[in-house]
Amino acid sequence: MTFLEPLSFDIVIIGGGAAGFFTAINAAEMAPEAKICILERGKDVLTKVRISGGGRCNVTHAEFLPKELTKNYPRGEKELRGPFHSFMTGDTIEWFEKRGVPLKIEDDGRMFPESNSSETIIDLFLKESKRLKIEVLAKRAVQDVQLHNDRWQIETSQENFTAEKILVATGSNPKMWEMLKDLGHNIVPGVPSLFTFKITDARIKDLPGVATNAVVRLRDKKLETSGPLLITHWGMSGPAILKLSAWGARELSDKKNFEIEVNWLPELSPEEISEELQRLKKENAKQSPHKYAQFELPKRLWQSLVNASGIGAEVRWADLNKQQLEELTKQLSCGTFQVHGKSTFKEEFVTAGGVELKEVNFKTFESRVCKNLFLAGEVLNIDAITGGFNFQNAWTGGYLAAKAMTTDSAV
């Protein structure tokens, strides 16, 4: 049997996704003489970038204050504050624009390439990697990582590698988490973070596609979120639901059935709603409540909530009794819905869990457990709500890790 000498590099990046490529490109620019390679277990690189934002790639979010930006991370809020002072949204925009990829801001703050295509980001990363002579090797599943005589030994499904420094950017890959555990790291078990709610309820059964702003609260918990809520064929989705799923990821991980409360009129208190209904009862006395939607709610949603309050189509405003008005106020301000399942949000699955955050130096993204081991992206116990925040975490971690890996004085 012939044993081949391992391939030697200065830096080996494990994981050919957003964080891996961003780290490699920045490291190669900061240290042009460094020999760098990216190892990807799949046959294609940047697969998650390709499907992000419905194929448009939600690169980042137009929030330019570090403290405000961190509020979008259910896990990692405290740890990312320092890194965001070093590299955040404005730096991301400048980085892409300098390389010929201008970004645009949409009404909800999400930022996309002006081309509206994730292929623009992928093409840029591949072109830059080629220009900087970064070796990109696919179908290289890492099977073992060991530190030997101050150099990292990486065994893959094809050949072996050695490196002075390595960065792990493999996302929520359980096998890689196990290898990091063997190296002395503690791993917070992974649970789904961004998911939609399966709800079978007569009030929303015929309303797929209806969207409105709402406040959603987990019953018996202090947790609540606000934003657009979308009614779907299977239940509820949209930013309000996805945010709640992210912030409640741990509490909901072992629950298939739970209750939520929906406030369809977040700008008004129950008392204000009740007063407005009394006014409508007087002023629209001869009309049916079904005829015109109130409170600027979508008409079909308004009619469904009126029905749910026991108010038939033939009933006039003047005929509404105290009980019906109270029930309508309740339906509008705190309607209870039974959730009987969760489903992944499109292909943009996000996992809460990963390397314990106290085991990472967030000035450099270097492991506090193993010298010259760096970690970036979702391999860490960091995740965000939807809107470009998970990518911003990848860019920030990748940039600071690249800087540290190419600086001899890195700590």
mmCIF file of C-alpha atoms in Angstrom, residues 145 152 232 271 274:
data_model
loop_
_atom_site.group_PDB
_atom_site.id
_atom_site.type_symbol
_atom_site.label_atom_id
_atom_site.label_comp_id
_atom_site.label_asym_id
_atom_site.label_seq_id
_atom_site.Cartn_x
_atom_site.Cartn_y
_atom_site.Cartn_z
ATOM 1 C CA VAL A 145 -8.994 16.344 13.055
ATOM 2 C CA TRP A 152 -3.319 20.305 12.530
ATOM 3 C CA THR A 232 -50.906 29.758 4.897
ATOM 4 C CA GLU A 271 -60.279 48.968 25.952
ATOM 5 C CA SER A 274 -64.109 47.956 22.790
#
